[in-house]
Amino acid sequence: MTTIAVLGSTNMDLVAYVEKAPQRGETVTGREFRTIPGGKGANQAISAARAGAEVTMIGAVGNDAFGLRLRDTLEHSGVDTDDLRTVEGPSGTAHIVVDDEGGNAIVVIPGANGTLDHLSPGDEGVIAAADTLLLQLEIPLAAVVAGAEAARRHGVRTVLTPSPARTLPPELLAVIDLLVPNQHEAATLTGLTDPRAAAVALLEQVPEVVVTLGAEGSLYAARDAEPLTVPAPPVTAVDSTGAGDTFVGCLAVAVGEGRPMPEALRWAAAAAALSVQRAGATASMPYRSEIDALYAS
């Protein structure tokens, strides 16, 4: 069993479902509202755990009802929360509008995640014991850099999802093994709108890149190989929230288990395809048996 540490955010997703997302200054009537545990860190942790990995979550929740539910959801999915601290104040929240085409728009309020600006005693040991460290950008950048540097010191593979997209410092990119942006994030990082050109440009900074392309699948590029496009299974999307995190968590599991990258990408794409057919982020994430069944079909 592969072992994964996740250093990242936990948020309660406050999700409004609408026919069409409102434009600036517009009010629309929604049909449903749900609170769903999420956050990119927690999403990736739950995805990896359900896919069969041993997962530890390093993060922070508030001392509120959302914090209790976030911790419970992680534990119920098999994630070790011994390094998920509780701090004074509110937990992080994500305010999400989902339209009838499955698209979404999100505003994140960091809350407790904003306190995660350094590694606490014991965090480096958790990272050192893992095969892979998953990182995102919904916590202060100082902690992301510290976590990646700790992973490099101990020979742990690092996977960074650069979301929300921002300029990344050279000292962070120098210790990242695999960068997984979506096509919009890749364009933000490089100024190039063509995913293939963006992926090739990013290879000047990191050794491997996977650009996720939504319904079109993913594009893999490495310094020692020609870029490879892997299609996604054709499905009808209900809600794309968390699909990218599902993909990353499952990709980390597949690579950690020693699968060749093309196979790992197809397996992760099957997981993401299952997730977009269900509402919510963590609520939509499939279990290993479901992924294996779709992958084999």
Short mmCIF file of N, CA, C and O in Angstrom, two decimals, residues 7 68 108 125 134 146 194 206 213 221 245 264:
data_model
loop_
_atom_site.label_atom_id
_atom_site.label_comp_id
_atom_site.label_asym_id
_atom_site.label_seq_id
_atom_site.Cartn_x
_atom_site.Cartn_y
_atom_site.Cartn_z
N LEU A 7 -0.52 18.03 2.70
CA LEU A 7 -0.38 19.29 3.42
C LEU A 7 -1.25 20.30 2.70
O LEU A 7 -0.94 20.70 1.57
N LEU A 68 -15.65 20.33 13.26
CA LEU A 68 -15.98 18.98 13.74
C LEU A 68 -16.42 18.09 12.58
O LEU A 68 -16.01 16.93 12.48
N VAL A 108 -13.14 31.30 -2.05
CA VAL A 108 -12.62 30.61 -0.87
C VAL A 108 -12.30 31.63 0.23
O VAL A 108 -11.64 32.64 -0.03
N GLY A 125 8.22 14.62 10.25
CA GLY A 125 8.26 13.17 10.40
C GLY A 125 7.16 12.48 9.60
O GLY A 125 7.38 11.42 9.02
N LEU A 134 1.34 15.50 -1.23
CA LEU A 134 0.46 16.29 -2.08
C LEU A 134 0.32 17.69 -1.52
O LEU A 134 0.07 17.89 -0.33
N ALA A 146 7.90 25.04 2.80
CA ALA A 146 8.51 24.26 3.88
C ALA A 146 8.22 22.78 3.74
O ALA A 146 9.10 21.93 3.93
N ASP A 194 -2.08 27.50 -25.30
CA ASP A 194 -2.06 26.12 -25.81
C ASP A 194 -1.51 25.19 -24.72
O ASP A 194 -0.37 25.38 -24.26
N VAL A 206 10.15 22.25 -13.80
CA VAL A 206 9.88 21.00 -13.08
C VAL A 206 10.08 19.82 -14.03
O VAL A 206 9.92 19.97 -15.25
N LEU A 213 -7.45 18.61 -18.64
CA LEU A 213 -8.19 19.26 -19.72
C LEU A 213 -9.69 19.05 -19.60
O LEU A 213 -10.41 19.13 -20.59
N ALA A 221 3.61 15.58 -19.86
CA ALA A 221 4.88 15.96 -20.47
C ALA A 221 6.01 15.73 -19.47
O ALA A 221 5.86 16.00 -18.28
N ASP A 245 -9.27 17.40 -8.00
CA ASP A 245 -8.66 16.83 -6.80
C ASP A 245 -8.82 15.32 -6.77
O ASP A 245 -7.93 14.61 -6.31
N ALA A 264 -1.52 5.09 -15.24
CA ALA A 264 -1.91 5.86 -14.07
C ALA A 264 -2.86 6.99 -14.46
O ALA A 264 -3.85 7.27 -13.75
#
